Every structure is written in C-alpha cells, then in structure tokens.
C-alpha cells in the first residue's frame, strides 16, 4: 500500500485559505508544511494559526520550498494564473481555486504549461468531489433519469454593497458570474458537457461588475441548461436535472446539501442522503493525493479540458453581457 504523506503549501492567506487549512487537517495523509503571503506578517499569522512551519514572505519563496509537494492557490481570481504558473514552473503539483482563471486563454496557458512539465494541475471546484455529486454522477451513469432534457441551477447570495470587497471590485475579477455563477455553469457542464449555443443576460452592480446574470445553454440532443446567479439576493440555491424517466433535485445549497430527491415520471419519490458535511473542502485535496499516488497528472473527475471548456462558456457569457476585466 502507498501510504505516502503529501506536504502542502498554501499560497495566499485569505478566507478560503483558512477554511481549506482547517479541512486539510482532517486528512491523515496531508501535512500543511508551508504558507506563502505577499507580506511577512501575513505568512507569520497564518503559519501560527494553522501550524505551517515554513512561513514565506513571497509566493516565489513558497514555490521554491523543496519541502512542498503540492501548492494550493487561494488568491483573488486574477492572481490564479500568475501564481499557478510560478508553481507549475517550480515543478509542484498545483490545486487552483475556482474560477480556475479569469478567462479561457489563461486557463489554456496553465494547462499547456502543466502538460509540458508533466506536473499535476486541477481546478479546486470542491463541490465536484463531494459525496452527493458522486452520487449524481452514478445515477446519471446508470440511466436512472433516462435522457436528460433540462438542467436548472440557481446560485444567489446576498452581499452587502461594499466597494472595497473583491466581489464588487473589477480589478479583482469581481461580479456574480465568476464567483457564484461558476458553480452553476460547472454543474451544468458536469451533466451536459460543453454547450453548442449560449444566450446570456445581465444587470450590473453599483461598481459595474455583474450583479445578476442568467444564461440559457443549448446542447446537442435537445438538451438545455438554465443557469442564473446573483450577488444581491439569497437564491433557492437548488439544482434540478430533468430527464425523460425521472428528475433529480439537489436541495439548498445544491453544492453542499447531502440530500437528493429522485422523482419518477409517475411521481414515485426516492430520497438519497449522502454523509452530512460541514465544509467539504478536503475531498478535493484527497482527490489530488489519490491522483499523485496513482501517478496521474490530472483528475478524471475535474478534467483540465473541461475546466477550459467551462472558462470558455464563461467567456462567451461575458462577451454577450459586455463584461471585461483589466487586460482583456
Ligand atoms: N471554494 C470556495 O468555497 C471558495 C470560497 C470563497 C472563495 N473562493 C475562491 O478563492 C479565491 C480567494 O477568495 P477569498 O474569499 O479567500 O479572498 P480573500 O479573503 O480576499 O483572500 C485572498 C488572499 O489572496 C492574497 N492576495 C493576493 N493578491 C491580492 C490582492 N490583489 N488583493 C487581495 N488579496 C490578495 C492575500 O493573501 P496574502 O496577502 O497573504 O498574500 C489575500 O488574503 C477566489 O478566487 C475565490 O473565488 C473559493
């Protein structure tokens, strides 16, 4: 048995980095050894709080740390591409927060760099690795829904208007689509693959980034997805996959609720309960380590080509709603 332990380095010390460090501590085969921050104070504070012994005052120093096997990139979205590239070029395995990058071009560059170096790379779309999502995939694979016709997903959260928050800041990739809509687009992609046609609408927040965005995605075989997201209201945060034999509903919030309801065409209801979760960020880390143990450079649960395709769908939605970020 391969009982290797993997040594993690966390790049960026914000909210999600703290949640990830907390959940990582629950995995016996993972060890948090290092943290990298833009500032010595940030590295020191985070290192002390989560027991990371190596506290680097730059991202460059973190990726150069020989004691680090895997780097987890947890900066705001525009920082993902440069930081992940640094880590890839240093030969590290890399897990990159969602959205993987700001756009598909950046995503393609990271994928090409990782493939050129045969280094592991994965998008940290943590929900993909939750037990209830695995159950969704199993039900689809066994044909429990018949032919899927429609996927409907809504992801809305209320955020206070705050010009200093990265969520509203265009220079930090703010807006509903990249932060929240990504969960809906990724879910639709998991079920239906790449759309052949996209129709999008949006209304802006007070800073000009998107506040409420909706899209219709058309797929081959007469299949549709409806995705809608807002950062101005708490949504139902449910998802439904509607097939010719049955529909499968993921309860609120669809990306972390353990409950799934399968309703047959004749209204026979079956309820599935996955193990209850608190945050569930460790499952993606477990997947990284499983892949590394098996000598894989990417995960078949969140393949890199699919990550690029998801970013291309997001690009098309943004093109239609007229939302560009600095440098685009
Ligand atoms: N998986 C999830 O559920 C989830 C949830 C929330 C966010 N996220 C994703 O994780 C990423 C980070 O989100 P967050 O909410 O953790 O953000 P955050 O609290 O603002 O933290 C981001 C961290 O990145 C570093 N950073 C580098 N450049 C920065 C810049 N120009 N401005 C501000 N911080 C900068 C900072 O750490 P140092 O100063 O120490 O370098 C900062 O603490 C986003 O891409 C987001 O989409 C994922």
XYZ file of C-alpha atoms and ligand atoms in Angstrom:
376
model
C 0.000 0.000 0.000
C 1.177 3.510 -0.838
C 0.991 5.327 2.482
C 2.848 8.441 1.331
C 2.028 11.696 3.081
C 1.852 14.799 0.922
C 3.250 18.129 2.039
C 1.080 21.122 1.214
C 1.901 24.768 0.775
C -0.865 27.386 0.790
C -0.425 30.451 -1.413
C -2.468 33.421 -0.160
C -3.849 33.763 3.352
C -7.470 34.921 2.978
C -10.808 33.426 3.951
C -10.847 30.354 1.751
C -7.206 29.562 2.553
C -8.180 29.426 6.247
C -11.185 27.163 5.571
C -9.042 24.903 3.411
C -6.290 24.653 6.035
C -8.896 23.704 8.652
C -10.354 20.956 6.470
C -6.960 19.718 5.257
C -6.053 18.974 8.881
C -8.702 16.234 8.828
C -6.771 14.213 6.246
C -4.182 11.915 7.828
C -2.109 11.758 4.619
C -1.858 15.550 4.254
C 0.526 17.799 6.100
C 0.454 21.586 5.923
C 4.138 22.493 5.910
C 4.285 25.957 4.360
C 2.451 29.156 3.606
C 3.284 31.980 1.224
C 1.981 35.505 1.580
C 2.670 38.880 -0.011
C 3.779 40.016 3.434
C 5.902 38.519 6.242
C 3.121 39.389 8.731
C 0.524 37.515 6.675
C 2.715 34.419 6.457
C 3.554 34.555 10.150
C -0.066 34.993 11.260
C -1.401 32.201 9.044
C 1.541 29.903 9.806
C 0.999 30.278 13.522
C -2.742 29.824 13.310
C -2.608 26.641 11.228
C 0.745 25.190 12.258
C 2.614 25.686 8.975
C 6.295 25.700 9.937
C 7.667 27.374 6.790
C 6.382 30.943 6.548
C 7.386 32.604 3.284
C 7.096 36.322 2.677
C 6.581 35.868 -1.080
C 4.847 33.461 -3.424
C 8.185 32.892 -5.197
C 9.757 31.661 -1.952
C 6.829 29.321 -1.291
C 7.027 27.598 -4.677
C 10.813 27.256 -4.294
C 10.398 25.382 -0.987
C 11.800 21.864 -1.503
C 9.643 20.537 1.313
C 6.418 21.353 -0.536
C 4.819 18.750 -2.825
C 1.517 20.492 -3.616
C 0.712 24.199 -3.843
C -2.873 25.375 -3.262
C -3.512 28.756 -4.943
C -6.028 30.865 -2.975
C -5.585 34.441 -4.196
C -8.381 36.515 -5.821
C -9.130 35.305 -9.368
C -6.655 37.483 -11.341
C -3.842 36.117 -9.174
C -4.571 32.480 -10.060
C -2.818 32.495 -13.434
C 0.497 34.090 -12.372
C 0.679 32.158 -9.099
C -0.199 28.795 -10.633
C 2.340 29.391 -13.401
C 5.037 30.048 -10.810
C 4.171 26.812 -9.027
C 3.995 24.776 -12.242
C 7.360 26.121 -13.376
C 8.800 25.141 -9.997
C 7.592 21.600 -10.721
C 4.942 21.478 -7.977
C 1.576 19.764 -8.155
C -0.985 22.592 -8.176
C -4.580 22.978 -6.991
C -6.098 26.295 -8.155
C -9.169 27.924 -6.601
C -12.303 28.461 -8.653
C -12.780 30.096 -11.071
C -9.607 28.476 -12.391
C -8.601 31.704 -14.147
C -10.249 34.921 -15.315
C -10.679 33.617 -18.878
C -10.154 30.604 -21.118
C -6.941 31.932 -22.639
C -5.272 31.968 -19.210
C -6.694 28.522 -18.489
C -5.226 27.119 -21.706
C -1.827 28.579 -20.847
C -1.803 26.909 -17.432
C -2.918 23.575 -18.854
C -0.254 23.728 -21.577
C 2.445 24.614 -19.026
C 1.448 21.755 -16.705
C 1.279 19.255 -19.547
C 4.671 20.396 -20.867
C 6.193 19.705 -17.435
C 4.044 16.623 -16.680
C 3.000 18.315 -13.474
C -0.329 17.691 -11.757
C -2.878 20.510 -12.105
C -6.530 20.746 -11.047
C -9.259 23.349 -10.543
C -10.429 23.485 -6.929
C -14.104 23.088 -7.818
C -14.528 21.399 -4.448
C -18.230 20.556 -4.923
C -17.302 18.068 -7.673
C -15.626 15.902 -5.075
C -18.447 15.928 -2.538
C -20.095 12.526 -1.975
C -23.523 13.740 -3.156
C -22.092 14.913 -6.506
C -20.517 11.472 -6.923
C -23.982 10.036 -6.357
C -25.444 12.359 -9.014
C -22.858 11.086 -11.494
C -23.600 7.463 -10.549
C -27.372 7.933 -11.077
C -26.726 9.567 -14.458
C -24.331 6.785 -15.486
C -26.822 4.061 -14.610
C -29.543 5.830 -16.615
C -31.862 6.447 -13.642
C -33.097 9.682 -15.236
C -33.498 8.430 -18.804
C -32.415 11.050 -21.338
C -31.692 14.382 -19.715
C -33.651 17.252 -21.217
C -33.081 20.155 -18.843
C -30.716 21.254 -16.079
C -31.840 24.193 -13.926
C -29.437 25.723 -11.409
C -29.607 28.893 -9.376
C -26.858 30.300 -7.193
C -27.629 33.509 -5.370
C -26.123 35.017 -2.258
C -26.703 38.405 -0.695
C -23.631 40.582 -0.195
C -23.568 43.984 1.361
C -22.692 46.750 -1.103
C -19.043 47.297 -0.335
C -16.763 48.890 -2.901
C -13.727 47.556 -1.044
C -14.870 43.911 -1.290
C -13.188 41.822 -4.005
C -16.688 40.684 -5.015
C -17.519 44.155 -6.340
C -14.021 45.107 -7.498
C -13.430 44.809 -11.233
C -9.652 44.801 -10.791
C -10.007 41.683 -8.597
C -12.309 39.864 -11.052
C -15.457 40.796 -9.108
C -19.034 40.004 -10.056
C -21.584 37.250 -9.610
C -20.655 35.122 -12.604
C -17.024 34.389 -11.798
C -17.619 33.960 -8.074
C -21.029 32.269 -7.791
C -22.194 31.542 -11.332
C -19.184 29.278 -11.818
C -20.836 26.681 -9.545
C -23.929 26.640 -11.775
C -22.000 26.584 -15.063
C -19.724 23.847 -13.733
C -22.711 21.786 -12.559
C -24.387 22.091 -15.974
C -21.096 21.105 -17.606
C -20.756 18.035 -15.366
C -24.192 16.845 -16.508
C -24.362 18.008 -20.136
C -20.806 18.812 -21.252
C -19.929 21.771 -23.480
C -22.866 23.806 -24.818
C -23.244 24.438 -28.538
C -25.027 27.774 -28.003
C -25.150 30.346 -25.215
C -27.686 33.150 -24.661
C -26.946 35.466 -21.739
C -28.440 38.479 -19.963
C -27.116 40.527 -17.092
C -27.596 43.608 -14.933
C -24.711 45.388 -13.261
C -23.865 46.067 -9.644
C -23.033 49.593 -8.449
C -19.383 49.136 -9.466
C -20.150 47.892 -12.988
C -19.338 44.223 -12.434
C -22.266 41.852 -12.978
C -24.803 41.647 -10.137
C -27.373 39.317 -11.693
C -26.585 37.133 -14.682
C -28.627 34.417 -16.362
C -27.845 32.182 -19.305
C -29.516 29.567 -21.434
C -27.178 26.865 -22.693
C -28.154 24.659 -25.596
C -26.599 21.236 -26.071
C -26.710 18.616 -28.772
C -29.517 16.106 -28.455
C -32.260 18.574 -27.476
C -30.831 19.342 -24.034
C -30.891 22.705 -22.272
C -29.433 24.239 -19.154
C -30.758 27.315 -17.359
C -28.216 28.938 -15.078
C -28.826 32.036 -13.008
C -26.746 33.819 -10.425
C -26.889 36.957 -8.313
C -24.865 38.536 -5.544
C -27.797 40.717 -4.455
C -30.222 38.107 -3.069
C -30.201 34.711 -1.413
C -31.470 32.314 -4.033
C -33.182 28.961 -3.744
C -29.724 27.570 -4.445
C -31.228 24.376 -5.761
C -30.416 22.356 -8.843
C -32.595 20.044 -10.880
C -31.724 17.546 -13.590
C -34.839 16.672 -15.544
C -34.869 13.505 -17.603
C -37.378 11.517 -19.622
C -37.717 8.898 -16.841
C -37.188 10.967 -13.698
C -35.930 14.230 -12.295
C -33.216 14.578 -9.695
C -33.280 17.539 -7.321
C -30.376 18.782 -5.249
C -31.591 20.640 -2.208
C -30.334 24.003 -0.984
C -27.461 24.655 -1.224
C -27.065 22.290 -4.127
C -23.265 22.155 -3.929
C -23.142 21.056 -0.322
C -26.535 19.711 0.778
C -26.304 15.940 1.253
C -29.937 15.394 0.197
C -31.004 14.331 -3.292
C -34.583 13.602 -4.331
C -35.328 11.408 -7.333
C -38.906 11.684 -8.594
C -40.030 9.277 -11.296
C -42.282 10.227 -14.174
C -45.101 8.626 -12.161
C -44.281 10.723 -9.093
C -42.591 7.959 -7.100
C -40.141 9.688 -4.792
C -36.834 8.306 -3.581
C -34.586 10.283 -1.239
C -30.808 9.810 -1.030
C -28.787 11.102 1.876
C -25.034 11.417 1.468
C -22.971 11.776 4.642
C -23.558 15.234 6.173
C -20.724 17.704 5.630
C -19.570 20.821 7.372
C -17.483 22.478 4.659
C -16.264 19.639 2.481
C -13.092 21.248 1.109
C -10.934 18.243 1.973
C -12.449 15.941 -0.667
C -10.692 17.870 -3.453
C -7.399 17.578 -1.544
C -7.968 13.835 -1.154
C -8.509 13.640 -4.926
C -5.214 15.456 -5.573
C -3.354 12.975 -3.371
C -5.130 9.964 -4.915
C -4.050 11.179 -8.363
C -0.467 11.790 -7.222
C -0.294 8.297 -5.702
C -1.512 6.835 -8.981
C 0.986 8.886 -10.987
C -1.752 10.916 -12.705
C -1.223 14.487 -13.882
C -4.917 15.336 -13.884
C -8.174 14.223 -12.336
C -10.831 12.467 -14.382
C -13.457 13.915 -12.017
C -12.462 17.507 -12.911
C -10.539 17.133 -16.195
C -8.454 20.043 -17.427
C -10.125 20.106 -20.840
C -13.456 20.508 -19.076
C -12.083 23.310 -16.904
C -11.002 25.111 -20.105
C -14.426 24.487 -21.674
C -16.158 25.922 -18.582
C -13.974 29.034 -18.776
C -14.840 29.337 -22.493
C -18.565 29.228 -21.633
C -17.998 31.915 -19.004
C -16.081 33.977 -21.605
C -18.995 33.718 -24.026
C -21.472 34.790 -21.328
C -19.226 37.754 -20.508
C -18.831 38.654 -24.180
C -22.620 38.783 -24.544
C -23.178 40.837 -21.384
C -20.256 43.170 -22.152
C -18.184 42.430 -19.057
C -14.402 42.621 -19.491
C -11.661 42.666 -16.889
C -8.459 44.741 -16.939
C -6.045 43.486 -19.562
C -8.744 41.830 -21.696
N -14.076 27.185 -2.684
C -14.834 28.091 -2.114
O -15.856 27.837 -1.499
C -14.413 29.488 -2.201
C -14.982 30.370 -1.335
C -14.521 31.654 -1.365
C -13.565 31.992 -2.302
N -13.064 31.094 -3.181
C -12.082 31.496 -4.184
O -10.835 31.656 -3.539
C -10.186 32.820 -4.012
C -9.871 33.715 -2.833
O -11.067 34.101 -2.208
P -11.106 34.632 -0.679
O -12.533 34.883 -0.396
O -10.319 33.738 0.196
O -10.353 36.021 -0.867
P -9.660 36.932 0.264
O -10.235 36.620 1.599
O -9.717 38.321 -0.247
O -8.156 36.428 0.286
C -7.337 36.432 -0.835
C -5.883 36.358 -0.396
O -5.096 36.401 -1.568
C -3.929 37.178 -1.356
N -3.866 38.234 -2.388
C -3.007 38.264 -3.437
N -3.210 39.321 -4.196
C -4.212 40.022 -3.635
C -4.859 41.237 -3.962
N -4.514 41.954 -5.034
N -5.849 41.668 -3.160
C -6.226 40.963 -2.089
N -5.645 39.795 -1.719
C -4.643 39.329 -2.492
C -4.000 37.730 0.059
O -3.139 36.925 0.850
P -1.638 37.417 1.188
O -1.731 38.887 1.428
O -1.303 36.646 2.387
O -0.776 37.100 0.024
C -5.431 37.510 0.483
O -5.547 37.210 1.838
C -11.122 33.445 -5.046
O -10.682 33.120 -6.342
C -12.475 32.822 -4.775
O -13.278 32.614 -5.932
C -13.457 29.863 -3.126
